[in-house]
Structure formats: C-alpha cells, structure tokens
C-alpha positions as YAML, in Angstrom:
chain: A
units: angstrom
residues:
- id: 1
  name: UNK
  ca: [130.05, 126.24, 86.79]
- id: 2
  name: UNK
  ca: [131.07, 123.40, 89.05]
- id: 3
  name: UNK
  ca: [128.96, 120.28, 88.88]
- id: 4
  name: UNK
  ca: [126.22, 119.86, 91.43]
- id: 5
  name: UNK
  ca: [126.58, 116.35, 92.71]
- id: 6
  name: UNK
  ca: [129.63, 115.37, 90.68]
- id: 7
  name: UNK
  ca: [133.19, 116.68, 90.52]
- id: 8
  name: UNK
  ca: [135.06, 117.82, 87.41]
- id: 9
  name: UNK
  ca: [132.99, 120.88, 86.63]
- id: 10
  name: UNK
  ca: [133.86, 123.42, 83.92]
- id: 11
  name: UNK
  ca: [136.94, 125.31, 85.02]
- id: 12
  name: UNK
  ca: [139.45, 126.21, 82.27]
- id: 13
  name: UNK
  ca: [137.39, 125.53, 79.14]
- id: 14
  name: UNK
  ca: [134.64, 128.07, 79.75]
- id: 15
  name: UNK
  ca: [136.76, 130.80, 81.34]
- id: 16
  name: UNK
  ca: [138.98, 131.86, 78.48]
- id: 17
  name: UNK
  ca: [139.46, 135.36, 79.89]
- id: 18
  name: UNK
  ca: [140.57, 134.06, 83.32]
- id: 19
  name: UNK
  ca: [143.99, 135.48, 84.30]
- id: 20
  name: UNK
  ca: [146.22, 134.37, 87.09]
- id: 21
  name: UNK
  ca: [146.28, 136.66, 90.14]
- id: 22
  name: UNK
  ca: [149.17, 139.07, 90.04]
- id: 23
  name: UNK
  ca: [149.95, 142.35, 91.83]
- id: 24
  name: UNK
  ca: [148.49, 145.32, 90.03]
- id: 25
  name: UNK
  ca: [146.62, 143.25, 87.43]
- id: 26
  name: UNK
  ca: [142.88, 142.50, 87.48]
- id: 27
  name: UNK
  ca: [142.00, 138.86, 88.01]
- id: 28
  name: UNK
  ca: [139.05, 138.82, 85.58]
- id: 29
  name: UNK
  ca: [138.27, 141.25, 82.81]
- id: 30
  name: UNK
  ca: [134.61, 141.86, 81.74]
- id: 31
  name: UNK
  ca: [133.44, 139.08, 84.05]
- id: 32
  name: UNK
  ca: [130.16, 139.02, 85.99]
- id: 33
  name: UNK
  ca: [130.99, 140.39, 89.44]
- id: 34
  name: UNK
  ca: [128.65, 138.34, 91.59]
- id: 35
  name: UNK
  ca: [129.72, 135.10, 89.92]
- id: 36
  name: UNK
  ca: [133.35, 136.00, 90.31]
- id: 37
  name: UNK
  ca: [132.85, 136.80, 93.97]
- id: 38
  name: UNK
  ca: [130.64, 133.80, 94.84]
- id: 39
  name: UNK
  ca: [132.17, 131.05, 92.69]
- id: 40
  name: UNK
  ca: [135.59, 132.46, 91.77]
- id: 41
  name: UNK
  ca: [134.71, 131.86, 88.10]
- id: 42
  name: UNK
  ca: [135.15, 134.31, 85.26]
- id: 43
  name: UNK
  ca: [131.98, 134.53, 83.11]
- id: 44
  name: UNK
  ca: [131.73, 137.07, 80.29]
- id: 45
  name: UNK
  ca: [129.06, 135.75, 77.86]
- id: 46
  name: UNK
  ca: [125.38, 134.79, 78.00]
- id: 47
  name: UNK
  ca: [126.05, 131.01, 77.46]
- id: 48
  name: UNK
  ca: [128.40, 130.75, 80.41]
- id: 49
  name: UNK
  ca: [125.99, 132.93, 82.47]
- id: 50
  name: UNK
  ca: [123.04, 130.66, 81.72]
- id: 51
  name: UNK
  ca: [125.23, 127.61, 82.55]
- id: 52
  name: UNK
  ca: [126.09, 129.06, 85.94]
- id: 53
  name: UNK
  ca: [122.46, 129.96, 86.77]
- id: 54
  name: UNK
  ca: [121.23, 126.52, 85.74]
- id: 55
  name: UNK
  ca: [124.03, 124.95, 87.73]
- id: 56
  name: UNK
  ca: [123.02, 126.85, 90.82]
- id: 57
  name: UNK
  ca: [119.43, 125.63, 90.36]
- id: 58
  name: UNK
  ca: [120.82, 122.12, 90.13]
- id: 59
  name: UNK
  ca: [122.82, 122.60, 93.29]
- id: 60
  name: UNK
  ca: [119.80, 123.97, 95.21]
- id: 61
  name: UNK
  ca: [117.68, 120.98, 94.12]
- id: 62
  name: UNK
  ca: [120.29, 118.57, 95.44]
- id: 63
  name: UNK
  ca: [120.70, 120.46, 98.67]
- id: 64
  name: UNK
  ca: [116.97, 120.35, 99.31]
- id: 65
  name: UNK
  ca: [116.34, 116.77, 98.15]
- id: 66
  name: UNK
  ca: [117.17, 114.99, 101.42]
- id: 67
  name: UNK
  ca: [115.12, 117.27, 103.67]
- id: 68
  name: UNK
  ca: [111.69, 115.83, 102.74]
- id: 69
  name: UNK
  ca: [112.94, 112.28, 103.42]
- id: 70
  name: UNK
  ca: [114.28, 113.31, 106.80]
- id: 71
  name: UNK
  ca: [110.89, 114.70, 107.72]
- id: 72
  name: UNK
  ca: [109.02, 111.71, 106.31]
- id: 73
  name: UNK
  ca: [111.20, 109.30, 108.32]
- id: 74
  name: UNK
  ca: [110.61, 111.33, 111.49]
- id: 75
  name: UNK
  ca: [106.83, 111.41, 110.86]
- id: 76
  name: UNK
  ca: [106.53, 107.72, 109.91]
- id: 77
  name: UNK
  ca: [109.13, 106.24, 112.27]
- id: 78
  name: UNK
  ca: [109.61, 103.14, 110.09]
- id: 79
  name: UNK
  ca: [112.30, 104.27, 107.74]
- id: 80
  name: UNK
  ca: [114.14, 100.96, 107.98]
- id: 81
  name: UNK
  ca: [111.13, 99.24, 106.43]
- id: 82
  name: UNK
  ca: [110.78, 101.72, 103.60]
- id: 83
  name: UNK
  ca: [114.29, 102.60, 102.51]
- id: 84
  name: UNK
  ca: [117.07, 100.29, 101.36]
- id: 85
  name: UNK
  ca: [120.34, 100.61, 103.25]
- id: 86
  name: UNK
  ca: [122.06, 99.82, 99.89]
- id: 87
  name: UNK
  ca: [120.56, 103.01, 98.50]
- id: 88
  name: UNK
  ca: [122.03, 105.07, 101.31]
- id: 89
  name: UNK
  ca: [125.41, 103.25, 101.22]
- id: 90
  name: UNK
  ca: [125.98, 103.75, 97.47]
- id: 91
  name: UNK
  ca: [124.78, 107.41, 97.70]
- id: 92
  name: UNK
  ca: [127.26, 108.04, 100.48]
- id: 93
  name: UNK
  ca: [130.04, 106.23, 98.58]
- id: 94
  name: UNK
  ca: [129.31, 108.35, 95.51]
- id: 95
  name: UNK
  ca: [129.55, 111.54, 97.47]
- id: 96
  name: UNK
  ca: [132.85, 110.44, 99.07]
- id: 97
  name: UNK
  ca: [134.43, 109.69, 95.67]
- id: 98
  name: UNK
  ca: [133.00, 112.96, 94.34]
- id: 99
  name: UNK
  ca: [134.62, 114.81, 97.19]
- id: 100
  name: UNK
  ca: [137.97, 113.07, 96.51]
- id: 101
  name: UNK
  ca: [137.77, 114.12, 92.85]
- id: 102
  name: UNK
  ca: [136.99, 117.73, 93.76]
- id: 103
  name: UNK
  ca: [139.79, 117.93, 96.34]
- id: 104
  name: UNK
  ca: [142.58, 116.26, 94.34]
- id: 105
  name: UNK
  ca: [141.82, 118.18, 91.14]
- id: 106
  name: UNK
  ca: [141.58, 121.57, 93.00]
- id: 107
  name: UNK
  ca: [137.99, 122.31, 91.92]
- id: 108
  name: UNK
  ca: [136.17, 125.47, 92.88]
- id: 109
  name: UNK
  ca: [135.68, 126.16, 96.63]
- id: 110
  name: UNK
  ca: [131.91, 126.16, 96.24]
- id: 111
  name: UNK
  ca: [132.15, 122.54, 94.96]
- id: 112
  name: UNK
  ca: [134.09, 121.44, 98.04]
- id: 113
  name: UNK
  ca: [131.64, 123.12, 100.40]
- id: 114
  name: UNK
  ca: [128.65, 121.64, 98.58]
- id: 115
  name: UNK
  ca: [130.03, 118.07, 98.52]
- id: 116
  name: UNK
  ca: [130.80, 118.33, 102.24]
- id: 117
  name: UNK
  ca: [127.16, 119.25, 102.80]
- id: 118
  name: UNK
  ca: [126.08, 116.26, 100.69]
- id: 119
  name: UNK
  ca: [128.15, 113.97, 102.85]
- id: 120
  name: UNK
  ca: [126.70, 115.56, 105.96]
- id: 121
  name: UNK
  ca: [123.09, 114.94, 104.76]
- id: 122
  name: UNK
  ca: [124.01, 111.40, 103.85]
- id: 123
  name: UNK
  ca: [125.29, 110.76, 107.32]
- id: 124
  name: UNK
  ca: [122.06, 112.24, 108.74]
- id: 125
  name: UNK
  ca: [119.99, 109.82, 106.61]
- id: 126
  name: UNK
  ca: [122.12, 106.87, 107.56]
- id: 127
  name: UNK
  ca: [122.07, 107.81, 111.25]
- id: 128
  name: UNK
  ca: [118.30, 108.20, 111.11]
- id: 129
  name: UNK
  ca: [117.98, 104.81, 109.42]
- id: 130
  name: UNK
  ca: [120.12, 103.10, 112.10]
- id: 131
  name: UNK
  ca: [118.36, 104.95, 114.94]
- id: 132
  name: UNK
  ca: [114.89, 103.77, 113.96]
- id: 133
  name: UNK
  ca: [116.15, 100.31, 113.14]
- id: 134
  name: UNK
  ca: [117.59, 99.90, 116.66]
- id: 135
  name: UNK
  ca: [114.64, 101.63, 118.30]
- id: 136
  name: UNK
  ca: [111.96, 99.62, 116.53]
- id: 137
  name: UNK
  ca: [113.78, 96.32, 117.09]
- id: 138
  name: UNK
  ca: [114.09, 96.95, 120.87]
- id: 139
  name: UNK
  ca: [111.20, 96.10, 123.16]
- id: 140
  name: UNK
  ca: [111.89, 98.95, 125.52]
- id: 141
  name: UNK
  ca: [112.81, 102.60, 125.13]
- id: 142
  name: UNK
  ca: [116.45, 103.56, 125.46]
- id: 143
  name: UNK
  ca: [117.17, 107.17, 126.53]
- id: 144
  name: UNK
  ca: [120.84, 106.57, 125.94]
- id: 145
  name: UNK
  ca: [120.15, 106.02, 122.23]
- id: 146
  name: UNK
  ca: [118.28, 109.31, 122.01]
- id: 147
  name: UNK
  ca: [121.01, 111.30, 123.74]
- id: 148
  name: UNK
  ca: [123.65, 109.55, 121.61]
- id: 149
  name: UNK
  ca: [121.74, 110.66, 118.49]
- id: 150
  name: UNK
  ca: [121.52, 114.27, 119.65]
- id: 151
  name: UNK
  ca: [125.21, 114.33, 120.56]
- id: 152
  name: UNK
  ca: [126.19, 112.92, 117.16]
- id: 153
  name: UNK
  ca: [124.03, 115.45, 115.29]
- id: 154
  name: UNK
  ca: [125.53, 118.35, 117.33]
- id: 155
  name: UNK
  ca: [129.12, 117.17, 116.77]
- id: 156
  name: UNK
  ca: [128.47, 116.62, 113.03]
- id: 157
  name: UNK
  ca: [127.00, 120.18, 112.77]
- id: 158
  name: UNK
  ca: [130.12, 121.68, 114.34]
- id: 159
  name: UNK
  ca: [132.35, 119.75, 112.04]
- id: 160
  name: UNK
  ca: [130.26, 120.84, 109.03]
- id: 161
  name: UNK
  ca: [130.78, 124.50, 109.98]
- id: 162
  name: UNK
  ca: [134.58, 124.18, 110.44]
- id: 163
  name: UNK
  ca: [135.55, 121.60, 107.81]
- id: 164
  name: UNK
  ca: [134.79, 123.46, 104.57]
- id: 165
  name: UNK
  ca: [137.05, 126.40, 105.45]
- id: 166
  name: UNK
  ca: [139.87, 124.12, 106.40]
- id: 167
  name: UNK
  ca: [139.50, 122.04, 103.21]
- id: 168
  name: UNK
  ca: [139.38, 125.08, 100.93]
- id: 169
  name: UNK
  ca: [142.48, 126.53, 102.66]
- id: 170
  name: UNK
  ca: [144.43, 123.30, 102.20]
- id: 171
  name: UNK
  ca: [143.14, 122.80, 98.70]
- id: 172
  name: UNK
  ca: [144.57, 126.19, 97.68]
- id: 173
  name: UNK
  ca: [148.07, 124.86, 98.33]
- id: 174
  name: UNK
  ca: [147.73, 122.16, 95.68]
- id: 175
  name: UNK
  ca: [149.05, 122.95, 92.21]
- id: 176
  name: UNK
  ca: [147.50, 120.62, 89.63]
- id: 177
  name: UNK
  ca: [149.53, 122.22, 86.81]
- id: 178
  name: UNK
  ca: [152.93, 121.30, 88.30]
- id: 179
  name: UNK
  ca: [154.79, 118.59, 86.31]
- id: 180
  name: UNK
  ca: [154.97, 116.24, 89.26]
- id: 181
  name: UNK
  ca: [151.24, 116.21, 89.94]
- id: 182
  name: UNK
  ca: [149.46, 117.00, 86.64]
- id: 183
  name: UNK
  ca: [149.28, 113.45, 85.32]
- id: 184
  name: UNK
  ca: [148.35, 111.85, 88.61]
- id: 185
  name: UNK
  ca: [145.74, 114.47, 89.38]
- id: 186
  name: UNK
  ca: [144.12, 114.00, 85.93]
- id: 187
  name: UNK
  ca: [144.05, 110.22, 86.28]
- id: 188
  name: UNK
  ca: [142.73, 110.42, 89.83]
- id: 189
  name: UNK
  ca: [140.04, 112.85, 88.74]
- id: 190
  name: UNK
  ca: [138.80, 110.55, 85.94]
- id: 191
  name: UNK
  ca: [138.86, 107.49, 88.20]
- id: 192
  name: UNK
  ca: [136.87, 109.32, 90.93]
- id: 193
  name: UNK
  ca: [134.42, 110.60, 88.33]
- id: 194
  name: UNK
  ca: [133.64, 107.14, 86.92]
- id: 195
  name: UNK
  ca: [133.52, 105.62, 90.39]
- id: 196
  name: UNK
  ca: [131.09, 108.30, 91.60]
- id: 197
  name: UNK
  ca: [128.90, 107.68, 88.53]
- id: 198
  name: UNK
  ca: [128.92, 103.92, 89.19]
- id: 199
  name: UNK
  ca: [128.00, 104.44, 92.84]
- id: 200
  name: UNK
  ca: [125.19, 106.89, 91.98]
- id: 201
  name: UNK
  ca: [123.77, 104.51, 89.38]
- id: 202
  name: UNK
  ca: [124.03, 101.56, 91.72]
- id: 203
  name: UNK
  ca: [122.17, 103.42, 94.49]
- id: 204
  name: UNK
  ca: [118.83, 103.20, 92.64]
- id: 205
  name: UNK
  ca: [118.70, 99.46, 92.13]
- id: 206
  name: UNK
  ca: [118.44, 98.44, 95.84]
- id: 207
  name: UNK
  ca: [115.57, 100.96, 96.33]
- id: 208
  name: UNK
  ca: [113.80, 99.76, 93.20]
- id: 209
  name: UNK
  ca: [114.04, 96.19, 94.44]
- id: 210
  name: UNK
  ca: [112.89, 97.17, 97.90]
- id: 211
  name: UNK
  ca: [109.78, 98.91, 96.56]
- id: 212
  name: UNK
  ca: [109.05, 95.93, 94.27]
- id: 213
  name: UNK
  ca: [109.47, 93.50, 97.13]
- id: 214
  name: UNK
  ca: [107.09, 95.49, 99.33]
- id: 215
  name: UNK
  ca: [104.75, 96.44, 96.49]
- id: 216
  name: UNK
  ca: [104.65, 99.78, 98.19]
- id: 217
  name: UNK
  ca: [106.50, 103.12, 98.42]
- id: 218
  name: UNK
  ca: [105.05, 104.00, 101.85]
- id: 219
  name: UNK
  ca: [107.58, 105.62, 104.12]
- id: 220
  name: UNK
  ca: [109.66, 107.17, 101.35]
- id: 221
  name: UNK
  ca: [109.21, 110.75, 100.21]
- id: 222
  name: UNK
  ca: [108.80, 111.21, 96.44]
- id: 223
  name: UNK
  ca: [110.30, 114.71, 96.79]
- id: 224
  name: UNK
  ca: [113.63, 113.06, 97.44]
- id: 225
  name: UNK
  ca: [113.59, 111.56, 93.94]
- id: 226
  name: UNK
  ca: [111.74, 114.43, 92.26]
- id: 227
  name: UNK
  ca: [114.30, 117.01, 93.40]
- id: 228
  name: UNK
  ca: [117.13, 114.59, 92.49]
- id: 229
  name: UNK
  ca: [115.59, 114.35, 88.96]
- id: 230
  name: UNK
  ca: [115.47, 118.13, 88.69]
- id: 231
  name: UNK
  ca: [119.06, 118.36, 89.95]
- id: 232
  name: UNK
  ca: [120.43, 115.76, 87.53]
- id: 233
  name: UNK
  ca: [118.48, 117.17, 84.58]
- id: 234
  name: UNK
  ca: [119.55, 120.79, 85.17]
- id: 235
  name: UNK
  ca: [123.14, 119.67, 85.75]
- id: 236
  name: UNK
  ca: [123.34, 117.92, 82.39]
- id: 237
  name: UNK
  ca: [121.72, 120.96, 80.74]
- id: 238
  name: UNK
  ca: [124.24, 123.29, 82.42]
- id: 239
  name: UNK
  ca: [127.06, 121.38, 80.84]
- id: 240
  name: UNK
  ca: [125.50, 121.21, 77.36]
- id: 241
  name: UNK
  ca: [124.33, 124.85, 77.23]
- id: 242
  name: UNK
  ca: [127.89, 126.09, 77.47]
- id: 243
  name: UNK
  ca: [129.04, 124.35, 74.32]
- id: 244
  name: UNK
  ca: [128.45, 127.35, 71.98]
- id: 245
  name: UNK
  ca: [130.81, 129.48, 74.13]
- id: 246
  name: UNK
  ca: [133.73, 127.06, 74.05]
- id: 247
  name: UNK
  ca: [136.92, 128.32, 72.51]
- id: 248
  name: UNK
  ca: [138.47, 124.88, 72.17]
- id: 249
  name: UNK
  ca: [137.30, 121.51, 70.97]
- id: 250
  name: UNK
  ca: [133.72, 120.58, 71.88]
- id: 251
  name: UNK
  ca: [134.55, 116.89, 71.56]
- id: 252
  name: UNK
  ca: [137.33, 117.13, 74.09]
- id: 253
  name: UNK
  ca: [135.06, 119.02, 76.48]
- id: 254
  name: UNK
  ca: [132.38, 116.32, 76.21]
- id: 255
  name: UNK
  ca: [134.94, 113.53, 76.77]
- id: 256
  name: UNK
  ca: [136.30, 115.33, 79.88]
- id: 257
  name: UNK
  ca: [132.76, 115.53, 81.34]
- id: 258
  name: UNK
  ca: [131.49, 112.22, 80.01]
- id: 259
  name: UNK
  ca: [131.79, 110.36, 83.35]
- id: 260
  name: UNK
  ca: [129.64, 112.89, 85.20]
- id: 261
  name: UNK
  ca: [127.14, 113.24, 82.36]
- id: 262
  name: UNK
  ca: [126.70, 109.44, 82.38]
- id: 263
  name: UNK
  ca: [126.12, 109.54, 86.11]
- id: 264
  name: UNK
  ca: [123.65, 112.37, 86.13]
- id: 265
  name: UNK
  ca: [121.61, 111.41, 83.06]
- id: 266
  name: UNK
  ca: [121.77, 107.69, 83.98]
- id: 267
  name: UNK
  ca: [120.37, 108.36, 87.47]
- id: 268
  name: UNK
  ca: [117.73, 110.62, 85.90]
- id: 269
  name: UNK
  ca: [116.50, 107.73, 83.74]
- id: 270
  name: UNK
  ca: [116.46, 105.33, 86.72]
- id: 271
  name: UNK
  ca: [114.46, 107.83, 88.75]
- id: 272
  name: UNK
  ca: [111.71, 107.66, 86.14]
- id: 273
  name: UNK
  ca: [111.33, 103.94, 87.10]
- id: 274
  name: UNK
  ca: [111.06, 105.02, 90.76]
- id: 275
  name: UNK
  ca: [108.42, 107.51, 89.72]
- id: 276
  name: UNK
  ca: [106.51, 104.69, 87.95]
- id: 277
  name: UNK
  ca: [106.63, 102.66, 91.14]
- id: 278
  name: UNK
  ca: [105.20, 105.57, 93.12]
- id: 279
  name: UNK
  ca: [102.29, 105.76, 90.60]
- id: 280
  name: UNK
  ca: [101.68, 101.99, 90.48]
- id: 281
  name: UNK
  ca: [101.88, 101.35, 94.20]
- id: 282
  name: UNK
  ca: [99.83, 104.37, 95.13]
- id: 283
  name: UNK
  ca: [96.67, 102.23, 94.68]
- id: 284
  name: UNK
  ca: [98.01, 99.76, 97.22]
- id: 285
  name: UNK
  ca: [98.56, 102.49, 99.79]
- id: 286
  name: UNK
  ca: [95.13, 104.02, 99.21]
- id: 287
  name: UNK
  ca: [93.48, 100.57, 99.47]
- id: 288
  name: UNK
  ca: [95.38, 99.84, 102.68]
- id: 289
  name: UNK
  ca: [94.36, 103.16, 104.22]
- id: 290
  name: UNK
  ca: [90.71, 102.71, 103.22]
- id: 291
  name: UNK
  ca: [90.71, 99.24, 104.86]
- id: 292
  name: UNK
  ca: [92.06, 100.71, 108.09]
- id: 293
  name: UNK
  ca: [89.36, 103.38, 108.05]
- id: 294
  name: UNK
  ca: [86.60, 100.77, 107.66]
- id: 295
  name: UNK
  ca: [87.76, 98.71, 110.67]
- id: 296
  name: UNK
  ca: [86.26, 100.96, 113.40]
- id: 297
  name: UNK
  ca: [82.88, 100.79, 111.63]
- id: 298
  name: UNK
  ca: [82.89, 96.99, 111.51]
- id: 299
  name: UNK
  ca: [83.96, 96.34, 115.09]
- id: 300
  name: UNK
  ca: [80.67, 97.61, 116.75]
- id: 301
  name: UNK
  ca: [78.59, 95.41, 114.47]
- id: 302
  name: UNK
  ca: [80.63, 92.37, 115.39]
- id: 303
  name: UNK
  ca: [80.24, 93.16, 119.09]
- id: 304
  name: UNK
  ca: [76.45, 93.42, 118.70]
- id: 305
  name: UNK
  ca: [76.29, 90.00, 116.98]
- id: 306
  name: UNK
  ca: [78.33, 88.44, 119.80]
- id: 307
  name: UNK
  ca: [76.04, 89.90, 122.41]
- id: 308
  name: UNK
  ca: [72.90, 88.66, 120.64]
- id: 309
  name: UNK
  ca: [74.31, 85.17, 120.27]
- id: 310
  name: UNK
  ca: [75.11, 85.05, 124.02]
- id: 311
  name: UNK
  ca: [71.46, 85.95, 124.79]
...
C-alpha cells in the first residue's frame, strides 16, 4: 500500500507475485481483484491485505483532517490569530516534497492523486488564512477580495480535477529501472522522503509556540490534529504489519521506509503535546466564555447605581 501522507510506499517488496504486463499473460495471479483494480497493487495474503486496508484508513483520516479546520476558520473568522503561518508553510512544503518523491520514483497512481489533494487542501487553508488576515486588518469591506477568493477556489478546483489524470499519464512514461535513471531516482526518492519528514516535524513547533504564546487553542479545530494522529498512527502500523509477509530482508525494508516512519511517528508524538495544550488551555477558554456571559448581568446593576448617584 502506498503511504498516506508520505511517498515511498511498499511497491516491489510486498508484491512478490506481481508480473509485468504482457500480451496473453495475466498481470497478477491470485491477487485481490478490488485492490488490483483500485490501487494497481497485487495482494495475495492476509498480511498485505490488512496493510492495504489500514493504509486506506490512514489515507481517509488525512483527507478528512483539514475539513474541520476550514469550517472552524469560517465560523470563527479569526484564523490568523489562532493558527501559525509557519505550521501551514511547513505542511505545504512537506506535501510538495512528498509529491516530488512520488512522481520521480513512479509510485502508485493513487499516491499521486492523494498527494495532489493534500496540496489542494493546503492551498485552501493558506488562502483562507490570508483572506481573513487581509479582511480583519482592513477597516472597510472589500468586495473585490471576496470575488478574488471565489475565483481562486473555482480555478483551483478545475485544476484539481484535471491535474491528477495528466500527472498519472506522464508518470507512466518514466522507467525507474532503466540504468540511466535508477540511481538518480533512488537518491532523489530518499532525499525527498527525509525532506518531507523534516518539514512535517517542523510544522508542529510554530503551532505549539503559537498556542503557548496565546495560552489558548481557541480558533483551531482539535479534529485537525486528532485525525492527523489517527492517520500517522495507522500509516506506521500499515508498514509494520506487512513485515511477516516479506520475501526479502526485513532490515532492508525498514531502512527503505525509515524516513517516512520517522516523519509519521515523530509527528504523532508531537501531536500528543498539541493535545495536552488543548486540555490545559480549555480552562482558559471556559473561564473567558463564562466572563463574557456574566457581563450582561452586571451592566444593568451598574446603570442603576449611576442613576441613584445622580439623584
């Protein structure tokens, strides 16, 4: 199964019965039909099957993780005060390097389509951040800004629908096994993997500092981090669970996937610190809201005292 938020998924190691397409010869013998059709991966044992299912769960968690934050930012309208731009920047950089690794190493088509979706959601979050930052800093409403935002979202959606097919078509022409490209592709894949892991790990520190500086997590959706934790945890498990089915060296397999395991499990650990901040600063949010609720009850009493003093 291809990795969820990271390139370099299991391709050759876990598909020992994969055969190259040839006229009159089946592509995959004894493989699971729906996995072969959906992911173009040959799976013929329970360990690989569990790995694929867990990997799909991981992918679904990542795909859904940004939606709660988009809604929270729309509802709150102060996303620039709650979220760190460094968090969004490093997340976007991680997805770009992840996409580069997938493309240059000819990963599965589902990986390319998924990473393109990640980049799209990152751009939505960044656009939403910039939109509210400009809107809240301006003293008057700007209809041009709103129409510009709608135009950008529409254009990005059209590109999202057309780009994956074009990328997969072009990616099919690459031959990573050819002598002229095998070494460079392998080196590039490792470099992109470690860069993506560094970017993903770096993304949490600006947000942790932002929450600590504000002593609050108001304006950020915990589901963003909760679903990311589920995605990173299930991704790491999907890589480990396939070890009993490997035909080759388990040590070599771990080394090949070490960069993306470090990224996923490292981010998982950092998200526990984010969770701790949500728990600690929840009291501050509740105290603030209770203070705001008490204000309307105090104001009439103050007015009565002023009126009596005037008499």
